[in-house]
Short mmCIF file of C-alpha atoms in Angstrom, two decimals:
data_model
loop_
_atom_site.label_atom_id
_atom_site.label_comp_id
_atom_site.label_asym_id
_atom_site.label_seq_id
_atom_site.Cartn_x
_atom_site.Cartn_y
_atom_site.Cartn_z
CA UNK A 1239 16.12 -6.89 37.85
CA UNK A 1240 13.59 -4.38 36.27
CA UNK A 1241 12.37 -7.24 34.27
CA UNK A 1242 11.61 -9.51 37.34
CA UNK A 1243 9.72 -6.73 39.11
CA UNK A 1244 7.45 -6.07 36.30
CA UNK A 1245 7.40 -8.13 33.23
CA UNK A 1246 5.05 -10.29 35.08
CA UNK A 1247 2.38 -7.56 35.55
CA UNK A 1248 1.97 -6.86 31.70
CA UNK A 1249 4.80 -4.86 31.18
CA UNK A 1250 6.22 -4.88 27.56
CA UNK A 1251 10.03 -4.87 26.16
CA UNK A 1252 10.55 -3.22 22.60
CA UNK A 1253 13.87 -2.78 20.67
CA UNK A 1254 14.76 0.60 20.12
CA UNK A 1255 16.16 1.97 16.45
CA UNK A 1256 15.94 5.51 16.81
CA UNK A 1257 16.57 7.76 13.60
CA UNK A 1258 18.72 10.54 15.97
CA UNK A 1259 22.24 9.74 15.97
CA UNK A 1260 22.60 11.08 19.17
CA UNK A 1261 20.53 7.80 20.95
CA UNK A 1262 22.16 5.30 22.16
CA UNK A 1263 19.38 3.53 23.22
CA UNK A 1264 18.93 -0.13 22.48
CA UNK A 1265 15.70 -1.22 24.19
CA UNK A 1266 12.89 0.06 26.17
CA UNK A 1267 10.72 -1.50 29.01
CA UNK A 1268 7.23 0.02 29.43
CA UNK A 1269 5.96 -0.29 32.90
CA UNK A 1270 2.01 0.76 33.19
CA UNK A 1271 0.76 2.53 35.62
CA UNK A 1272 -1.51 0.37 37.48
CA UNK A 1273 -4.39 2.20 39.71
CA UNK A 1274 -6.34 -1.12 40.42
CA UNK A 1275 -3.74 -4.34 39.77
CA UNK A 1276 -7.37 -6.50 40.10
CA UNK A 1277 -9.37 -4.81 37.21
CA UNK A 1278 -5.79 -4.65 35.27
CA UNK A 1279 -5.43 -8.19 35.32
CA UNK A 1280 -9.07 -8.86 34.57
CA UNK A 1281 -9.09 -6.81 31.54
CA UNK A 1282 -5.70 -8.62 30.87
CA UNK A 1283 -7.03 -11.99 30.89
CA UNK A 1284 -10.10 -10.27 28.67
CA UNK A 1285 -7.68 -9.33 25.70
CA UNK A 1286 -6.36 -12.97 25.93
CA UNK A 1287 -10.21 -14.40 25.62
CA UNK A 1288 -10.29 -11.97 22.94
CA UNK A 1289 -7.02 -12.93 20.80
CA UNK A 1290 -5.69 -9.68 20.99
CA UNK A 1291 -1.86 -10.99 22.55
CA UNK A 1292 -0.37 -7.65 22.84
CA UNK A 1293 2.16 -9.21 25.12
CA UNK A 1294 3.21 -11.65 22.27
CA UNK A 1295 3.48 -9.62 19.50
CA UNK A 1296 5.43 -11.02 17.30
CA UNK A 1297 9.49 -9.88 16.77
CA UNK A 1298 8.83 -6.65 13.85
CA UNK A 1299 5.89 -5.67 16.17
CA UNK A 1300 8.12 -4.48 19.33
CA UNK A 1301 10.10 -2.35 17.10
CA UNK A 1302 10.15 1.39 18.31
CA UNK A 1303 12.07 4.36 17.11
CA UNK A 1304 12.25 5.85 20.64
CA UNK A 1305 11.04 5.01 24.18
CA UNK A 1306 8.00 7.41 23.97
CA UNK A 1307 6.69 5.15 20.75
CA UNK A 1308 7.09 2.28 22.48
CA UNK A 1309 4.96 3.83 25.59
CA UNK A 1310 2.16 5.17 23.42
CA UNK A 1311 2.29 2.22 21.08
CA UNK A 1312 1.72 0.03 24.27
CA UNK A 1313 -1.16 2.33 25.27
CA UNK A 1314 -2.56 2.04 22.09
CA UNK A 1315 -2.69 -1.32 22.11
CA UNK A 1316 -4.22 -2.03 25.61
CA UNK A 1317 -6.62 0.53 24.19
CA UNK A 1318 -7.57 -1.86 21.14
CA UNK A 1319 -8.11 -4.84 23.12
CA UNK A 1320 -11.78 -2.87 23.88
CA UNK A 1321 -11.23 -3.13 27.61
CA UNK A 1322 -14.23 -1.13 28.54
CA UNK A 1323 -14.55 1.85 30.51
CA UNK A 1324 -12.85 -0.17 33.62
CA UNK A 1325 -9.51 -0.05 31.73
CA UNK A 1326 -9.47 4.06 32.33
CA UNK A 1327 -9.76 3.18 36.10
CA UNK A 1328 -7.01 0.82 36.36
CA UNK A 1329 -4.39 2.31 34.40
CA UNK A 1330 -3.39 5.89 34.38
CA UNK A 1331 -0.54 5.89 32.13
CA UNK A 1332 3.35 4.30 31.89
CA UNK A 1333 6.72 4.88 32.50
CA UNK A 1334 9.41 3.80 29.62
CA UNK A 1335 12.29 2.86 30.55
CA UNK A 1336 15.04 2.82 27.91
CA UNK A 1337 18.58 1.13 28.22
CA UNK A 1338 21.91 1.15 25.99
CA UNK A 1339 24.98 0.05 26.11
CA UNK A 1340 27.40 3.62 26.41
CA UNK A 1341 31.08 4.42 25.27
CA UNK A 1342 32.72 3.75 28.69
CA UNK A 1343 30.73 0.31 29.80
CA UNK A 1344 30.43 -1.53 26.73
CA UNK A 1345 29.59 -4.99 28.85
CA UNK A 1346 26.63 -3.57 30.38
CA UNK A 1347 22.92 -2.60 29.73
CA UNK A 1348 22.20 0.80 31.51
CA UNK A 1349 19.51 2.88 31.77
CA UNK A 1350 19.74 6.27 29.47
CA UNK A 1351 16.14 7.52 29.70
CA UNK A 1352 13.11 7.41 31.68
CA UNK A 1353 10.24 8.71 30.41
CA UNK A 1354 6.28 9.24 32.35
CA UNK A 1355 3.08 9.49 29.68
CA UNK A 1356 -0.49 9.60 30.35
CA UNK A 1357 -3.22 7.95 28.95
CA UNK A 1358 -4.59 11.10 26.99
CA UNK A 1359 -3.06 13.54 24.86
CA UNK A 1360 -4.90 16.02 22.79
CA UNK A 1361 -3.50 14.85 19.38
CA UNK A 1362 -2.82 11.48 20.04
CA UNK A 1363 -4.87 10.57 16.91
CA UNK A 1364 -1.95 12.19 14.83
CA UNK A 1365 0.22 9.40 16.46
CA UNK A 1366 -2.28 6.79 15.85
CA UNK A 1367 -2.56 7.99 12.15
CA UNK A 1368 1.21 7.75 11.77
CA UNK A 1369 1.46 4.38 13.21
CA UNK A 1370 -0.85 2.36 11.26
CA UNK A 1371 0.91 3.58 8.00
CA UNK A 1372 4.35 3.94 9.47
CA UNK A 1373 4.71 1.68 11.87
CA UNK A 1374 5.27 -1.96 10.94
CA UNK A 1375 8.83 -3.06 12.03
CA UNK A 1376 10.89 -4.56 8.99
CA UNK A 1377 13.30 -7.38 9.38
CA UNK A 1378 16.55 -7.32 6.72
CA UNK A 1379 18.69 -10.27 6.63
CA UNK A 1380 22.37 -9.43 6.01
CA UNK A 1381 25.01 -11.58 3.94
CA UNK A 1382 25.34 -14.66 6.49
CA UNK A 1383 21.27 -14.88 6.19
CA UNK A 1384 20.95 -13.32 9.70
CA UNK A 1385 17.78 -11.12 10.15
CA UNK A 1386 18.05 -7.86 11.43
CA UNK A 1387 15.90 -5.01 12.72
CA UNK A 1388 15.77 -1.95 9.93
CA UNK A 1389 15.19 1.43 11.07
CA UNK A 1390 11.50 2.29 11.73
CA UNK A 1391 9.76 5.25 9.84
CA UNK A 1392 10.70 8.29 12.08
CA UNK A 1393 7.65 9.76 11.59
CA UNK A 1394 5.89 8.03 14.59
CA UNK A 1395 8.95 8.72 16.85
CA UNK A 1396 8.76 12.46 16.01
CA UNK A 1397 5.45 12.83 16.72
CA UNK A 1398 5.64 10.55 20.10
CA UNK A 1399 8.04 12.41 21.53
CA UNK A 1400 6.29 15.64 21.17
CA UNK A 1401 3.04 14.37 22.60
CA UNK A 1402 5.43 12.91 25.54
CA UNK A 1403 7.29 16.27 25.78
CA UNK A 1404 3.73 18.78 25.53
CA UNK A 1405 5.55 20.11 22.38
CA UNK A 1406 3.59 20.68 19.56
CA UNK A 1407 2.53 17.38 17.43
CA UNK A 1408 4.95 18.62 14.11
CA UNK A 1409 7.30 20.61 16.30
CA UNK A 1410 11.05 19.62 14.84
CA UNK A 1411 9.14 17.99 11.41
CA UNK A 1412 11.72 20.57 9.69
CA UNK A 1413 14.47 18.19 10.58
CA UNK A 1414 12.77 15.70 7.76
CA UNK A 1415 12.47 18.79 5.19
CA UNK A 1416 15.88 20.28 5.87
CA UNK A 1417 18.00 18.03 3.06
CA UNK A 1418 16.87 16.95 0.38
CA UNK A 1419 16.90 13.71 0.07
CA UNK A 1420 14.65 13.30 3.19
CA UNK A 1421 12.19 15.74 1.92
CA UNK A 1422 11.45 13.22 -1.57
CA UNK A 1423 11.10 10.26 0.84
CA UNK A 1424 8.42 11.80 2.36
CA UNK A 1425 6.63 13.08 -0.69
CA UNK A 1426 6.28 9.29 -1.66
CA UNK A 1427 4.42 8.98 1.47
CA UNK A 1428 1.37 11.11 1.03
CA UNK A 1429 -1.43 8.46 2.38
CA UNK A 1430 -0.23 8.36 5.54
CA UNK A 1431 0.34 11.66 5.89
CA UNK A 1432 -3.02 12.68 4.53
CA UNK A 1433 -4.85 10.45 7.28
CA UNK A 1434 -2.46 12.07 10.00
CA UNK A 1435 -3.93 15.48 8.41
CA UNK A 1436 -7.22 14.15 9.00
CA UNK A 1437 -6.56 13.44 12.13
CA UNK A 1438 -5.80 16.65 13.36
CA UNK A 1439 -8.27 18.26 15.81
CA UNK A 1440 -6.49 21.45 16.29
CA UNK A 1441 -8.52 24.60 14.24
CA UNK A 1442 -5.46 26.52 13.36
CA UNK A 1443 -3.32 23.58 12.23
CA UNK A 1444 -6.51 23.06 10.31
CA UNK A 1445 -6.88 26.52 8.75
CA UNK A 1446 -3.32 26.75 7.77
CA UNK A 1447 -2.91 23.37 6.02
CA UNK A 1448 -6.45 23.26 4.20
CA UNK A 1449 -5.83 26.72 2.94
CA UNK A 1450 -1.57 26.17 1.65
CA UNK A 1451 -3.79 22.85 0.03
CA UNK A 1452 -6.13 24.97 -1.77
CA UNK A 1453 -3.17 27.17 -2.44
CA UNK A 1454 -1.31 24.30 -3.85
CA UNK A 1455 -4.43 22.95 -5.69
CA UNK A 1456 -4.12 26.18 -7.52
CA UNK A 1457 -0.77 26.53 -8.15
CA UNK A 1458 -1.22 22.58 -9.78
CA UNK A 1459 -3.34 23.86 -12.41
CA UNK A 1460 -1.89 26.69 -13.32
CA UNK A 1461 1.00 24.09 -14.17
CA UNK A 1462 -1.19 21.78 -15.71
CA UNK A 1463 -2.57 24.59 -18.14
CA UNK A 1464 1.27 25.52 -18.81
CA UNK A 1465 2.32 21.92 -19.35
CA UNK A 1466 -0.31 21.80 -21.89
CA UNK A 1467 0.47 24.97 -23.82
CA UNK A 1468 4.16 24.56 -23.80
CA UNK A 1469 4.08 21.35 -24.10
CA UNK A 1470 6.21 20.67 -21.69
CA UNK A 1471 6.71 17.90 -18.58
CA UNK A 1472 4.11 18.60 -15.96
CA UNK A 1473 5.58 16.32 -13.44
CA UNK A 1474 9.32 17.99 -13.93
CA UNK A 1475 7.46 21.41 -13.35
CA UNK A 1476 5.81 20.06 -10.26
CA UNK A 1477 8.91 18.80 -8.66
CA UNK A 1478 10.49 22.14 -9.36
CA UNK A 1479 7.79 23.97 -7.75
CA UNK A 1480 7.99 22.15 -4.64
CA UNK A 1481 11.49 22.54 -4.49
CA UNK A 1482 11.47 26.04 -4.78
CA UNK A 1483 8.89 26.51 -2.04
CA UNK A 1484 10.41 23.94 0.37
CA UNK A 1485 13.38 26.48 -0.13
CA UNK A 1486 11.66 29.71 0.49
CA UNK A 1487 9.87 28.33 3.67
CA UNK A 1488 13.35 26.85 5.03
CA UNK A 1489 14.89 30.62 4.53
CA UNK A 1490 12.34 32.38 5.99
CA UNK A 1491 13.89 33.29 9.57
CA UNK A 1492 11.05 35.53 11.21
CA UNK A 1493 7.17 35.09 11.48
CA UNK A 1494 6.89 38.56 9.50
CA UNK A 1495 9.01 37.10 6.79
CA UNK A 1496 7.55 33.82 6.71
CA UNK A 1497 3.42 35.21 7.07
CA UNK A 1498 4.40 37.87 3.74
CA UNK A 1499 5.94 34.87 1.68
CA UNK A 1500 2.41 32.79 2.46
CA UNK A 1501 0.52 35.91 1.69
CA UNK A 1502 2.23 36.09 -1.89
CA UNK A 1503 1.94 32.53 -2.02
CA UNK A 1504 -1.97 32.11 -1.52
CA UNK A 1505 -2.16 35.57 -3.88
CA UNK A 1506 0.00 34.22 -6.63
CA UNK A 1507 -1.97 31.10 -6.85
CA UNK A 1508 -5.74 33.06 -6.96
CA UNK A 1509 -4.19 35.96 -9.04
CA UNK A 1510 -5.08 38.06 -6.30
CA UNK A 1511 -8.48 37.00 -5.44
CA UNK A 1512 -9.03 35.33 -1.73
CA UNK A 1513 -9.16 32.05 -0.92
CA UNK A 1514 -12.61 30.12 -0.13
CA UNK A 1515 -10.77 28.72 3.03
CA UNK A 1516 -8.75 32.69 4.40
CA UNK A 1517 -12.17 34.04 3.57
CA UNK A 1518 -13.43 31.39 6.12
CA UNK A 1519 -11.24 31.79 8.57
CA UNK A 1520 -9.55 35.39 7.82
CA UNK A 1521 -8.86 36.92 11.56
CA UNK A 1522 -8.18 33.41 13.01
CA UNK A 1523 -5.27 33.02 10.32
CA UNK A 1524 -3.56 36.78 10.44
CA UNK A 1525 -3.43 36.44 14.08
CA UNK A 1526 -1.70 33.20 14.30
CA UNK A 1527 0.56 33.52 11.30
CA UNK A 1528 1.99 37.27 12.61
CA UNK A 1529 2.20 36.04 16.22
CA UNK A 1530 6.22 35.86 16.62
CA UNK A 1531 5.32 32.80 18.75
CA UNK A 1532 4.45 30.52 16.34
CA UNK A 1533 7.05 30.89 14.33
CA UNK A 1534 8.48 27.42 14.18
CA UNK A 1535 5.21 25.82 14.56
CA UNK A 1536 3.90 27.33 11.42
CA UNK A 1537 6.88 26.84 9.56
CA UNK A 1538 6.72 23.40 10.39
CA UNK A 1539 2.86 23.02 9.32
CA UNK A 1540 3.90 24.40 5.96
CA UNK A 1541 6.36 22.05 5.36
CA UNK A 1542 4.00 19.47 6.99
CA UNK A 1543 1.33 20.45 3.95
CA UNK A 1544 3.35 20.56 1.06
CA UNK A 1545 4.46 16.88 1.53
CA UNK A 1546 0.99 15.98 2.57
CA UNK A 1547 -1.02 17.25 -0.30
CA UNK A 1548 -2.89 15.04 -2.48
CA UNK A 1549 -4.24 15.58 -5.80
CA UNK A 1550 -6.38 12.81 -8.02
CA UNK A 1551 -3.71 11.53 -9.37
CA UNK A 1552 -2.41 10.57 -6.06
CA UNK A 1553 -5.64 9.79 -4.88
CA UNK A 1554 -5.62 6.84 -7.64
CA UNK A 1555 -2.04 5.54 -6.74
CA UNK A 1556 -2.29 5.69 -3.17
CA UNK A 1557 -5.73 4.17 -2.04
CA UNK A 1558 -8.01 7.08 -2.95
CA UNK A 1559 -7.57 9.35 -0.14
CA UNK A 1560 -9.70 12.71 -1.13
CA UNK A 1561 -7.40 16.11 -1.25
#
């Protein structure tokens, strides 16, 4: 029924693989929000001039981790079709709509979430970031040569359902960080994450993660210059570095605790002199980073830049994104 009332008006249907257990969510309809159905369907008929078919995407391209990907990911693309300023006056957002099947009507599609997003969100270039390098669906094909959607990246369903929920972009990114297994996958992702750190337009997420990079930077050399003289393996050192700071920031359990261990970090790796970047930006950092309140958002943004840091060496392997 939902799909007779709207599919005709450019709505969009996506299948849903979401990384939390928890959803039993199968697939999501995104309804826009149309202000001024006459300039919608002109700008409509515009994208199809154009070649840009959102609305025909082919199969891996409608595959979301969670309704509020699919919404912004339909956003985004009505946004790259260049529909000109009219677009902003004819559509003001969507509604997602995502159905399952659940434990006691296993013959049925019902609905298990509905979900409202604007057309604007503050860090929605973080999303956009995470999507072009994290987003392509994947088919598999199983032993009878059937294909299969595979999980997406859960990156851009993290980050989606923040923006949806006016959480913080990285709030719950210590879910990814917590084992460890999770936490190597993402170290083998550091372009993507470096354009999603580029992409950030908030000035304390800035501060923190530039200076932990300059930290880090550091704290590289200093291994480098150890390698060398002991002749030992760099990369083995490196991996046990990271290791043992993903563990201290996990442990930490106050902002008190957590600001002193990045104080010692950032000292340890300058033997005691300041960093360029706290020198910078001194008073901005002490006040966030002893503010009880931002606890869990800092701890996530250090997680968030010890996975995203990029050296030269990366730089060479993974397209030449600049540290």
């Amino acid at each position: 029924m939902l799909l007779l009332l709207y599919l005709m008006v450019g709505s969009a249907v996506f299948l849903l693989r979401s990384y939390r257990h928890e959803s039993r969510a199968q697939y999501c309809l995104v309804i826009p929000d149309v202000k001024n159905l006459k300039s919608f369907a002109r700008n409509l008929r515009q994208i199809a001039a154009r070649g840009a078919n959102f609305l025909t995407n082919g199969y891996p391209g409608r595959i979301a981790g969670g309704a509020e990907e699919a919404a912004l990911r339909f956003l985004l693309a009505l946004e790259a079709g260049n529909l000109t300023e009219e677009f902003g006056r004819s559509v003001s957002g969507c509604l997602a709509v995502a159905m399952g099947k659940v434990a006691w009507d296993r013959n049925q599609i019902n609905r298990s979430l509905v979900v409202r997003l604007g057309a604007e969100y503050p860090e929605i270039e973080v999303f956009r970031a995470a999507l072009q390098h994290f987003g392509k669906g994947r088919l598999l094909t199983s032993a009878r040569g059937e294909a299969f959607p595979a999980s997406p990246n859960p990156l851009p369903e993290l980050i989606a359902a923040n923006l949806a929920a006016e959480r913080h972009w990285c709030a719950d990114f210590i879910q990814r960080c917590q084992e460890k297994k999770d936490f190597e996958q993402l170290t083998f992702q550091k372009g993507g994450l470096a354009a999603m750190t580029k992409a950030i337009k908030d000035e304390d997420d800035q501060a923190i993660i530039a200076i932990f990079h300059e930290a880090w930077r550091m704290t590289m050399g200093a291994l480098s210059e150890r390698a060398q003289r002991e002749g030992s393996d760099f990369t083995a050192l490196v991996e046990r570095e990271r290791e043992r700071t993903r563990n201290a920031i996990l442990r930490a359990k106050t902002a008190e605790a957590l600001a002193g261990w990045f104080l010692r970090f950032c000292a340890d790796a300058t033997k005691g002199a300041a960093l360029a970047g706290m020198k910078r930006n001194a008073a901005r950092v002490r006040e966030f980073i002893f503010n009880p309140r931002n606890f869990e958002r800092f701890q996530n943004l250090l997680l968030f830049a010890l996975v995203s840091y990029m050296g030269r060496e990366d730089n060479l392997s993974e397209g030449g994104i600049d540290a």
